[in-house]
Short mmCIF file of C-alpha atoms in Angstrom, two decimals:
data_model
loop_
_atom_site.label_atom_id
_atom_site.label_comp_id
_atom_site.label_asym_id
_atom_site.label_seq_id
_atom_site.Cartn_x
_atom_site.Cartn_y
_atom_site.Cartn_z
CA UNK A 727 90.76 112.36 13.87
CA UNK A 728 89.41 109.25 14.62
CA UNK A 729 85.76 108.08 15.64
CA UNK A 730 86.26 108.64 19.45
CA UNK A 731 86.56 112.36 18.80
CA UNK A 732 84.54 112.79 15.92
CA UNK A 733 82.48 116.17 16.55
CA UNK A 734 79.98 115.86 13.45
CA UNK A 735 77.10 113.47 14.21
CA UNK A 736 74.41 112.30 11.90
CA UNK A 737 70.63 113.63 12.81
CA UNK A 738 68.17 111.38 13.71
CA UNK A 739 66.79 112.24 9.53
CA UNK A 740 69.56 111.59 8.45
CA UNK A 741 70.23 108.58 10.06
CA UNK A 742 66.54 107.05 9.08
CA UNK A 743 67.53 108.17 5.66
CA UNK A 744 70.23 105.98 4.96
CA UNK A 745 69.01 103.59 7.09
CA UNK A 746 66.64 103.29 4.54
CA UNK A 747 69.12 103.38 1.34
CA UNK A 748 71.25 100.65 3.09
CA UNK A 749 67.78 98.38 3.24
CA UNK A 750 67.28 99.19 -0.43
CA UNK A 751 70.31 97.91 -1.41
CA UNK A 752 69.88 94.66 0.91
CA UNK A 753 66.55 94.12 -0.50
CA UNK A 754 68.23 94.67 -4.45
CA UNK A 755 70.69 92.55 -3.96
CA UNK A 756 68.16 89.80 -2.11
CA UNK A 757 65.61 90.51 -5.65
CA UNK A 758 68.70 90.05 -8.08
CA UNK A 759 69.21 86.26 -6.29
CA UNK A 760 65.79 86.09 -6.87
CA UNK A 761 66.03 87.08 -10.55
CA UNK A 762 68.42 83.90 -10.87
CA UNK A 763 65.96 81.60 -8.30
CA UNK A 764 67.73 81.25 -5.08
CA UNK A 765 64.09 80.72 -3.64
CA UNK A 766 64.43 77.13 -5.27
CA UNK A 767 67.71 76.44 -3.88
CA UNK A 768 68.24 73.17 -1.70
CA UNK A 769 64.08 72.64 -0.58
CA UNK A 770 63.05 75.58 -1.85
CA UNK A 771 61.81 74.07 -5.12
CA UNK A 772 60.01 71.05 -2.61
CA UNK A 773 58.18 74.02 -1.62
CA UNK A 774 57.25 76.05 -4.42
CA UNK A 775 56.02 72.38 -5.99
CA UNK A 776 54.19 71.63 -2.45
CA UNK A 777 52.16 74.74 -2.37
CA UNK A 778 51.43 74.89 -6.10
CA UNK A 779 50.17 71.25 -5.85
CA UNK A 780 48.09 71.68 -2.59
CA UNK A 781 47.11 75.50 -2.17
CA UNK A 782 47.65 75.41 1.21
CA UNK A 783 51.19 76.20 3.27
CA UNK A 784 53.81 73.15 3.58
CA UNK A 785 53.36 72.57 6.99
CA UNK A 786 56.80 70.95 7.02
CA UNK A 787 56.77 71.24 11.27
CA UNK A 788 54.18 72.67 13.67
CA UNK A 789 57.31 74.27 15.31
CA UNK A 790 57.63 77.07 12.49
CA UNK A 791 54.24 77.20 11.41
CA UNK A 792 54.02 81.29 11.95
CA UNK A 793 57.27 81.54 9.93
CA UNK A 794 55.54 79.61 6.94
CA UNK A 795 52.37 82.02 7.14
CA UNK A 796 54.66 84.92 7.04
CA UNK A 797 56.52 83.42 4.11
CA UNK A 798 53.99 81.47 2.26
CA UNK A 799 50.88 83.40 2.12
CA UNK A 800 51.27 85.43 -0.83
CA UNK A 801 51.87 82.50 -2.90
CA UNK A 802 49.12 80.01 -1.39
CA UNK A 803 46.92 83.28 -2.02
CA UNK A 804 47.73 83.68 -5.44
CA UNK A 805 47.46 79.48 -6.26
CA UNK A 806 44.11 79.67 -4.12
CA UNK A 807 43.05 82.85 -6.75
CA UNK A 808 43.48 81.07 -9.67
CA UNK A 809 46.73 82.21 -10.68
CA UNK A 810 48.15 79.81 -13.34
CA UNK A 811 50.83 81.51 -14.73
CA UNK A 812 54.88 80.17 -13.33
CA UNK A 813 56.46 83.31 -13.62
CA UNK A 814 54.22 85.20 -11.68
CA UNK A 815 53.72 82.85 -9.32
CA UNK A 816 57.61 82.69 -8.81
CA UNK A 817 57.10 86.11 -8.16
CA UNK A 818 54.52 85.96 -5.31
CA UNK A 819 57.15 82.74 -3.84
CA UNK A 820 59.96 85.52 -3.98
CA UNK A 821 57.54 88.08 -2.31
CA UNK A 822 56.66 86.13 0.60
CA UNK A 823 60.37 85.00 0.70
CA UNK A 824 60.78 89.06 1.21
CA UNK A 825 57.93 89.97 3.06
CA UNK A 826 59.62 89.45 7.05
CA UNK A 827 62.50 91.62 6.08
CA UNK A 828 60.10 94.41 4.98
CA UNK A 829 58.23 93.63 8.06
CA UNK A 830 61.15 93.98 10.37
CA UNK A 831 62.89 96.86 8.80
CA UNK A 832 59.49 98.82 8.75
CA UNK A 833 58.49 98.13 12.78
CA UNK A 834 62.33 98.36 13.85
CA UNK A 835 62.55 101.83 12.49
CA UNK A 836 59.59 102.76 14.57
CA UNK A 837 60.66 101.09 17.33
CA UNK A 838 64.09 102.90 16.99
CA UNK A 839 62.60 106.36 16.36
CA UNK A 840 64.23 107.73 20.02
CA UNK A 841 67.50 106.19 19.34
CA UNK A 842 67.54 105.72 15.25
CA UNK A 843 71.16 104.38 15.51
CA UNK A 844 70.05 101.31 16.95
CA UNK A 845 68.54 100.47 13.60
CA UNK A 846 72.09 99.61 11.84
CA UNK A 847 72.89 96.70 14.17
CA UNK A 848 69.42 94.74 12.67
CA UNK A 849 71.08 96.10 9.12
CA UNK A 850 74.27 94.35 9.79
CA UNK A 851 72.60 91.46 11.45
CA UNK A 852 70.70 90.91 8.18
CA UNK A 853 73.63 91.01 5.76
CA UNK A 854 76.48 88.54 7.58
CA UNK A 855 73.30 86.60 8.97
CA UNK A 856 70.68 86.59 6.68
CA UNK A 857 72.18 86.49 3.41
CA UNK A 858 74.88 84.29 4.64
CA UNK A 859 71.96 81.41 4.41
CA UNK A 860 72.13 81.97 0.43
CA UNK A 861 70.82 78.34 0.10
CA UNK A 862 68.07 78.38 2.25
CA UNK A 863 66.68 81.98 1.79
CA UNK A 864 63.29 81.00 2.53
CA UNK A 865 63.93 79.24 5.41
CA UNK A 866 62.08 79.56 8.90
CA UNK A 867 65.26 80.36 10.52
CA UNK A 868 66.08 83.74 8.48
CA UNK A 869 62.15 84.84 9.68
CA UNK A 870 63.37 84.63 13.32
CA UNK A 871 66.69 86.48 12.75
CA UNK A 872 64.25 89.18 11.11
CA UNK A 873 61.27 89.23 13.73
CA UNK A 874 63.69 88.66 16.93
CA UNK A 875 64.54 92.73 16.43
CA UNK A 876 62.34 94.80 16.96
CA UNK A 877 60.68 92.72 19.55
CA UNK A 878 63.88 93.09 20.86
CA UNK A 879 64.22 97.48 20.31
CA UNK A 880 60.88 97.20 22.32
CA UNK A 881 62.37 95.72 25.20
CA UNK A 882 64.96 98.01 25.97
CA UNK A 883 62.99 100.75 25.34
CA UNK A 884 63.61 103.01 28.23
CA UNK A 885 61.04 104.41 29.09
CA UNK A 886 57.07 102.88 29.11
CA UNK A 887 55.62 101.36 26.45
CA UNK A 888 52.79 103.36 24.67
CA UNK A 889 49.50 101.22 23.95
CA UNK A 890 50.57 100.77 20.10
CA UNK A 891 53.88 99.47 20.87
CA UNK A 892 52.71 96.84 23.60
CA UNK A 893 50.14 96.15 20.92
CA UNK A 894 53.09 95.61 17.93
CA UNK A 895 55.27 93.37 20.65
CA UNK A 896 52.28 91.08 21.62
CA UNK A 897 52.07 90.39 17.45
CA UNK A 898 55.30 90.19 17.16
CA UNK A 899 55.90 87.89 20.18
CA UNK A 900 52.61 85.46 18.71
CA UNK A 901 54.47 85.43 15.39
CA UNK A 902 57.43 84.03 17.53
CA UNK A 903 55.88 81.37 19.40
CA UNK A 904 56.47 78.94 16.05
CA UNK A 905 59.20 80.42 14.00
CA UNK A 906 62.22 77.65 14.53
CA UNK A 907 63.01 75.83 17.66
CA UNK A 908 65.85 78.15 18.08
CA UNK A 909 63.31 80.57 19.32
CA UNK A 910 64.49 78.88 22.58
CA UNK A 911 67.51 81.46 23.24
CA UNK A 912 65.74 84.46 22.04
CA UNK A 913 62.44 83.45 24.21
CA UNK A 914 64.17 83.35 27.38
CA UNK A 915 66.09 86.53 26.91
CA UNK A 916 62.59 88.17 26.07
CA UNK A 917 61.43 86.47 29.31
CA UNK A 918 63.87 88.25 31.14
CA UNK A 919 63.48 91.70 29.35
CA UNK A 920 59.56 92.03 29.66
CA UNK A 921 59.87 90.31 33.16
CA UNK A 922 62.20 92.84 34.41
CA UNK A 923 59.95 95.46 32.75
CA UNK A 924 56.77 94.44 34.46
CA UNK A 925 58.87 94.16 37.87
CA UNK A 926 60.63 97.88 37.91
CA UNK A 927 56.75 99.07 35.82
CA UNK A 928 55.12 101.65 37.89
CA UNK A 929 52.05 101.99 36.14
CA UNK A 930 49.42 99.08 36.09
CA UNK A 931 49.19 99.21 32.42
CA UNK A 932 52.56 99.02 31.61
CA UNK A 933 53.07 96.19 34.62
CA UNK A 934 50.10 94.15 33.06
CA UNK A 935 51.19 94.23 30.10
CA UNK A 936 54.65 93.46 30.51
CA UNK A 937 53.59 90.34 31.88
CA UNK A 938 51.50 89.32 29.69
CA UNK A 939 54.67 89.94 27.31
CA UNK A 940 56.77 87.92 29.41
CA UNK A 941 54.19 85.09 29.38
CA UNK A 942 54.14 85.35 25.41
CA UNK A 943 57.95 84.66 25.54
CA UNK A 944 58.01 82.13 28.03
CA UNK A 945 55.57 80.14 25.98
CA UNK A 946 57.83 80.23 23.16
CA UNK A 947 60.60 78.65 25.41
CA UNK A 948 57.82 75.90 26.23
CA UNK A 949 57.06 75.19 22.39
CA UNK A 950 60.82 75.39 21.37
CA UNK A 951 61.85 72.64 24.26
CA UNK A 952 59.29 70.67 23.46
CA UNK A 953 59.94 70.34 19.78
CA UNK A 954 63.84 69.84 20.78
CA UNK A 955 62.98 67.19 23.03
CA UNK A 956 60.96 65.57 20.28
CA UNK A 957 62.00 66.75 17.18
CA UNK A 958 59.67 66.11 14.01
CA UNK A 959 63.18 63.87 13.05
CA UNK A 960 65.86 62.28 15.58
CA UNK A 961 68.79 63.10 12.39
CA UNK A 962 67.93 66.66 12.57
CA UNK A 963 68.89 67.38 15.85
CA UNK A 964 72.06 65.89 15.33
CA UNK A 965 72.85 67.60 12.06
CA UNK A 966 72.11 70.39 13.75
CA UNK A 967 74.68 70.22 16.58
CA UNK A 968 77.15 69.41 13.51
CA UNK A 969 76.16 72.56 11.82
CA UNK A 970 77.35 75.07 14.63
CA UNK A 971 80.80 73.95 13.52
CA UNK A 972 80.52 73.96 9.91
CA UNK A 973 79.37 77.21 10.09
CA UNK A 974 82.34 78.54 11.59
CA UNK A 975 83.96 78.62 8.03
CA UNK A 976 81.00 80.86 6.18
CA UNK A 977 82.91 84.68 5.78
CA UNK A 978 79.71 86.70 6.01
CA UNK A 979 79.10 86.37 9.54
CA UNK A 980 82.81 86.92 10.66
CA UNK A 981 82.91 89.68 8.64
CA UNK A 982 79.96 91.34 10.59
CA UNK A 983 80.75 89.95 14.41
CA UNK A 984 84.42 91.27 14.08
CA UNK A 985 83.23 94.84 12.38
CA UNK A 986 80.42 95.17 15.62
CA UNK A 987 82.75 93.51 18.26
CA UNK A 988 86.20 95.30 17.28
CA UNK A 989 84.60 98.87 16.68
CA UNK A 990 82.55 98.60 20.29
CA UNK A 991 85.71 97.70 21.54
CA UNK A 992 87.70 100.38 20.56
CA UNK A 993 85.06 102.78 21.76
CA UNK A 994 84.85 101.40 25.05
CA UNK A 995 88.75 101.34 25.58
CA UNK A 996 89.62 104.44 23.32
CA UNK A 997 91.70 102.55 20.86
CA UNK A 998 92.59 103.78 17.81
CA UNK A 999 94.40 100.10 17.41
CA UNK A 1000 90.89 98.07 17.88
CA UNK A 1001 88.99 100.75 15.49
CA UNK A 1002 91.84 100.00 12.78
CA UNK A 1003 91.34 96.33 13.24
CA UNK A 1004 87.32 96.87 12.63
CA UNK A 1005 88.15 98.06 9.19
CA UNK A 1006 91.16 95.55 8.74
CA UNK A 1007 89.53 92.43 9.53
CA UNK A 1008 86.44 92.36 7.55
CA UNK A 1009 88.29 94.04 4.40
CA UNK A 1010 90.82 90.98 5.00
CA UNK A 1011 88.05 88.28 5.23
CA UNK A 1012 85.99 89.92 2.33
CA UNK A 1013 88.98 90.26 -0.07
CA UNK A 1014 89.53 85.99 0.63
CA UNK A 1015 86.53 85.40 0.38
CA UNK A 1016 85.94 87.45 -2.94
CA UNK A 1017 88.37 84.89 -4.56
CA UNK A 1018 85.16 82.05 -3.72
CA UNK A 1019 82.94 82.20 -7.15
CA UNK A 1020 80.32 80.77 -4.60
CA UNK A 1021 79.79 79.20 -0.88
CA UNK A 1022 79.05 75.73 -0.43
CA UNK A 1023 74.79 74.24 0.04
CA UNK A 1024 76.10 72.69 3.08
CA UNK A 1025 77.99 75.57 4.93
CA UNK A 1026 75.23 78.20 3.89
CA UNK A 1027 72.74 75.29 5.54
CA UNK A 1028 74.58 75.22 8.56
CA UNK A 1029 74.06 78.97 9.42
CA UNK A 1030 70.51 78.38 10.86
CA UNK A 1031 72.50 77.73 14.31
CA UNK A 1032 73.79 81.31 14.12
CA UNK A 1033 70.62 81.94 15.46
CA UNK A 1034 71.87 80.16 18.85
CA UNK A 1035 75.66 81.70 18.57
CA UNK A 1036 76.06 85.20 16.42
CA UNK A 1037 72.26 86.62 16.83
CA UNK A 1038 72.56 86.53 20.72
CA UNK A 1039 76.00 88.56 21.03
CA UNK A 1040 74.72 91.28 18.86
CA UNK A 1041 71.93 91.83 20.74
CA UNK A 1042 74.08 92.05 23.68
CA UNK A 1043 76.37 93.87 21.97
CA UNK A 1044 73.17 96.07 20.87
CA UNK A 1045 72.32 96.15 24.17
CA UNK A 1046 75.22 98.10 25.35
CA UNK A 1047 75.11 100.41 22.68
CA UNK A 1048 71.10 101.14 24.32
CA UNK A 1049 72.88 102.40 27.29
CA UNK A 1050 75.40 104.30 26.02
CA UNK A 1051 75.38 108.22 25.41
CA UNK A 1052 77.33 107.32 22.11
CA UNK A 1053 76.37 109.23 18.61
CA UNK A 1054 76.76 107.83 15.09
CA UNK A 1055 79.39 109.97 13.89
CA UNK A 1056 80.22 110.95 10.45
CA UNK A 1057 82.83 108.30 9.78
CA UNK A 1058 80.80 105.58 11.89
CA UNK A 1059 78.15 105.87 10.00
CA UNK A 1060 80.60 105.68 6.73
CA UNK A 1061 82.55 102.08 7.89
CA UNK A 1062 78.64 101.00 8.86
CA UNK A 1063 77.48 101.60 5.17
CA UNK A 1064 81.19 99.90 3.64
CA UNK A 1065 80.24 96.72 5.66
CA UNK A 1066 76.68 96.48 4.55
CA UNK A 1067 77.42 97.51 0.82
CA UNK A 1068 80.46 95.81 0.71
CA UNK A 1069 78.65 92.00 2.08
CA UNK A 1070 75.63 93.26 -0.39
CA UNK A 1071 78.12 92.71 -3.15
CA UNK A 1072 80.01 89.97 -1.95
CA UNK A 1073 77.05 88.34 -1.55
CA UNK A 1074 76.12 88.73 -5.73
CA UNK A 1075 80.17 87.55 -6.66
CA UNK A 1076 78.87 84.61 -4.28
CA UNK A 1077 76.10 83.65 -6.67
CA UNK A 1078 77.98 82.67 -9.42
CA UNK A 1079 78.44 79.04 -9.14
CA UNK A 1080 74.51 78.79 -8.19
CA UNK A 1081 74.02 80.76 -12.03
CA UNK A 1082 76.46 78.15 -13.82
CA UNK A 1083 74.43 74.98 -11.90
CA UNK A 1084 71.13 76.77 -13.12
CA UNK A 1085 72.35 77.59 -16.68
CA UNK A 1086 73.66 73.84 -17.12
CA UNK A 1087 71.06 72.30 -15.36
CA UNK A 1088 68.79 74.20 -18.01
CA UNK A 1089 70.79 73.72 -21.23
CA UNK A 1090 70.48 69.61 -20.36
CA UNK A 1091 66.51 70.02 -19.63
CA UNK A 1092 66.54 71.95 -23.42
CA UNK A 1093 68.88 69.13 -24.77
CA UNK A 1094 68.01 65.92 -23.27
CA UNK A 1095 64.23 63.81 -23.75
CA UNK A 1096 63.03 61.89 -20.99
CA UNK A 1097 64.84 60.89 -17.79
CA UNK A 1098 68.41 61.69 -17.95
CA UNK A 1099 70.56 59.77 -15.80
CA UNK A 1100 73.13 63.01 -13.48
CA UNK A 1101 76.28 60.64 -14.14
CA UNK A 1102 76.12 61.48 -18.03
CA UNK A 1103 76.25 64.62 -17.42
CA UNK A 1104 79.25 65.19 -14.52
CA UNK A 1105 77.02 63.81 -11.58
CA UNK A 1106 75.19 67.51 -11.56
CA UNK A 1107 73.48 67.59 -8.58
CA UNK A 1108 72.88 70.81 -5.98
CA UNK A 1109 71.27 69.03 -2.79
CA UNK A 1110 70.92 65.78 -3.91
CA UNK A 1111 67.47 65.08 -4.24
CA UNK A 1112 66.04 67.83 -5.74
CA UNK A 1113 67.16 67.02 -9.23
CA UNK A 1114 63.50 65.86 -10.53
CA UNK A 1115 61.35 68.89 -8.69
CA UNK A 1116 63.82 71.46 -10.70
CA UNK A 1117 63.37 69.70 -13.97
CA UNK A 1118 59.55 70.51 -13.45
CA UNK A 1119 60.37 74.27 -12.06
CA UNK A 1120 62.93 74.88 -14.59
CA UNK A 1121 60.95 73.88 -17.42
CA UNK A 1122 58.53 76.95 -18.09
CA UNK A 1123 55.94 74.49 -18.60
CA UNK A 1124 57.22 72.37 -21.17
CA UNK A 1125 58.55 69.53 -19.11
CA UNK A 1126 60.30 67.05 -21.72
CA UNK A 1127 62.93 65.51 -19.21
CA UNK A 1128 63.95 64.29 -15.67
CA UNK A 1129 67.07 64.76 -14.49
CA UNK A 1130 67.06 62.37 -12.26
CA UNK A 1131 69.12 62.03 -8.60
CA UNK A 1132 72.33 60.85 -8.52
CA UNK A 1133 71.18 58.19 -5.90
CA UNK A 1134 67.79 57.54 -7.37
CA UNK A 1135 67.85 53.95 -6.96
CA UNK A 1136 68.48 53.86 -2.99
CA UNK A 1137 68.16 57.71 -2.09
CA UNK A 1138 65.47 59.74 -0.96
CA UNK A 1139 63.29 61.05 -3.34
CA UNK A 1140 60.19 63.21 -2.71
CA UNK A 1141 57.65 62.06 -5.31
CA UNK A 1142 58.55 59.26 -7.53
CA UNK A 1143 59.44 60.71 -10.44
CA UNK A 1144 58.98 57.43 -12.88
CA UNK A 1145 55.43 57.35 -11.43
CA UNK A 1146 54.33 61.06 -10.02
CA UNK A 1147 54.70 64.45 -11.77
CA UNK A 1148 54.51 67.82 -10.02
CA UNK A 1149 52.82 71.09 -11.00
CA UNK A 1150 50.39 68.64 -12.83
CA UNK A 1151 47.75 71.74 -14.13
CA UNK A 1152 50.36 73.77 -14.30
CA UNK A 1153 52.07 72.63 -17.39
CA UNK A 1154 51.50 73.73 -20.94
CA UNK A 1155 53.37 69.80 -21.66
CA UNK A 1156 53.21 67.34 -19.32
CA UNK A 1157 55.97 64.72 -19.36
CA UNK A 1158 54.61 61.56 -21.30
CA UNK A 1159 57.34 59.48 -20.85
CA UNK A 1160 56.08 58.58 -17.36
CA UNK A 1161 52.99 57.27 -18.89
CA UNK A 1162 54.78 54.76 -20.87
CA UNK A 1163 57.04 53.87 -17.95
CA UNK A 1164 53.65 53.24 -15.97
CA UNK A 1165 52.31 50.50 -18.65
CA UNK A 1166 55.92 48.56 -18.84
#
């Protein structure tokens, strides 16, 4: 019997229930790259050192200012309490690094309460999307993926919007006026949505309002332009058209787009063929992949423009589902849970070359005195230039070497690390080799 047929359907419960286990497992898996530091993966470590330094947010681009508050507040509170201790404050970085994806989860399975099915396509967005961007798991674009959904179950609501949930979607839409300039794509398709709601609205609340929605959007199509028109940085822009290629080669979100587009497929059409191929596919791409102790910095960077390619056909995709009469059947809801487990997992095997950089990285920081030149040690190097702001976050407060940048003489570097140290009050032994290099 295949899924077409399938008489036993899940109850909405039910369906809320392991909606719930599936996000438990997402956010374990997210907490166990935590418990190795993902969070100071390519800038993340710029930023932990930024906020710790300056108690304030990074304010790395007005453009995704809202996405740093959501991110960055419970560790510029705890800095601006008086917390001095690294490991805790690590902890309040990884919280705020958390924080959208509790936020989305918890208002999408409100929003979804009439049609709880609806919830599993924000479940699979967030594990061949989100955790795809291993590298950058703090980054502005992941808090747009997140907040882009149930803004989004809100629009296709059908049926008027109750005061709370207009309330929740103007939030929501504020948040998005400056989460990533990407916010372009998703702005004008909430432009249409709330336009079209305040057009067919009968009711003068719900027309009002929708409009005043729509206007919300539209201004986030105004800030995003802008900011793409003049960027913060004229190289970014054209990395970033690079990136929609390199991305092509990252597994994770193949392995979701084929699961989503094959299996609608195969409902639509009634093929037992396509609904094969929906299990086929991502096992195949999963089981290649699994052979990968890790993905590459630079292909895990390039998924921010999945936000512009991947994010928009599942929400059409979601769409569809919207207007469907379709029920998550027994064995639906089975090959769901298999693709969100099953790129949970993959996406721990993928962390083992990040926990062999960290555990070298740290055995030279334990070994070495003073500033170590990378070439002496295999050229070890994760994003090239932040080799000096992970000595100081990898020290535990005892900072008694640099490992310096493998370009150090002619590359970008942050703070001078000859000169400058980071984390200044926070360290129990501050480097005094830089001292001495100061009076030569």
């Amino acid at each position: 019997m295949n899924m077409i047929s399938e008489p036993v359907s899940l109850s909405p419960r039910r369906i809320r229930g392991l909606a719930l286990v599936l996000f438990t497992v997402i956010s374990a898996v997210l907490w166990v790259g935590f418990s190795v530091d993902t969070y100071f993966a390519s800038d993340g470590s710029f930023y932990f050192a930024v906020i710790l330094d300056n108690a304030t947010f990074t304010n790395v681009a007005p453009s995704r200012a809202h996405a740093e508050y959501l991110t960055q507040w419970p560790l510029v509170l705890a800095v601006r309490s008086g917390v001095t201790d690294l490991t805790a404050l690590e902890m309040f970085f990884g919280f705020g690094v958390w924080f959208p994806w509790i936020l989305s989860f918890a208002i999408s399975l409100y929003a979804t309460r009439e049609r709880p099915a609806l919830i599993f396509f924000l479940l699979i967005s967030m594990v061949s999307l989100n955790l795809s961007s291993w590298c950058l798991i703090y980054g502005e674009h992941l808090t747009l993926l997140l907040l882009v959904w149930p803004i989004f179950y809100f629009g296709i609501l059908r049926r008027r919007l109750t005061g709370l949930e207009q309330f929740l979607t103007a939030l929501l839409l504020v948040a998005h006026l400056k989460l990533y300039e990407t916010a372009l794509v998703s702005g004008l398709i909430f432009t249409f949505i709330f336009s079209f709601r305040a057009w067919l609205g009968k009711n003068p609340r719900e027309r009002w309002g929708s409009g005043v929605l729509a206007g919300l959007a539209l201004a986030s199509v105004v800030i995003a332009v802008t900011w793409i028109l003049f960027p913060r940085d004229l190289e970014n822009r054209g990395h970033f058209l690079g990136a929609i290629l390199a991305s092509l080669v990252h597994p994770y979100p193949w392995i979701g787009i084929s699961y989503v587009t094959l299996t609608t497929a195969g409902i639509i059409f009634t093929s037992s063929r396509l609904l094969l191929a929906a299990w086929i596919v991502p096992l195949v791409i999963g089981s290649i992949s699994l052979l990968s102790p890790g993905i590459m910095g630079g292909i895990s960077f390039s998924t921010r423009t999945l936000t512009l390619t991947a994010l928009p056909l599942l929400m059409l995709i979601t769409f569809l589902f919207s207007l469907s009469r379709l029920k998550l059947t027994k064995k639906l809801s089975l090959s769901v849970s298999l693709i969100v487990v099953g790129l949970s997992l993959l996406y721990i095997r993928h962390l083992q070359d990040w926990m062999t950089f960290k555990s070298e990285f740290q055995a030279i920081l334990k070994e070495e005195k003073g500033f170590v030149d990378p070439a002496d040690h295999g050229d070890i190097d994760h994003w090239g230039w932040t080799n000096p702001l992970l000595s100081y976050v990898w020290a535990e407060g005892q900072v008694k070497s640099v490992i310096l940048n493998r370009n150090f003489e002619d590359g970008y570097e942050p703070f001078d690390p000859f000169t400058e140290m980071v984390m200044e009050k926070y360290l129990d032994q501050k480097p005094s080799f830089i001292r001495e290099k100061k009076e030569e």
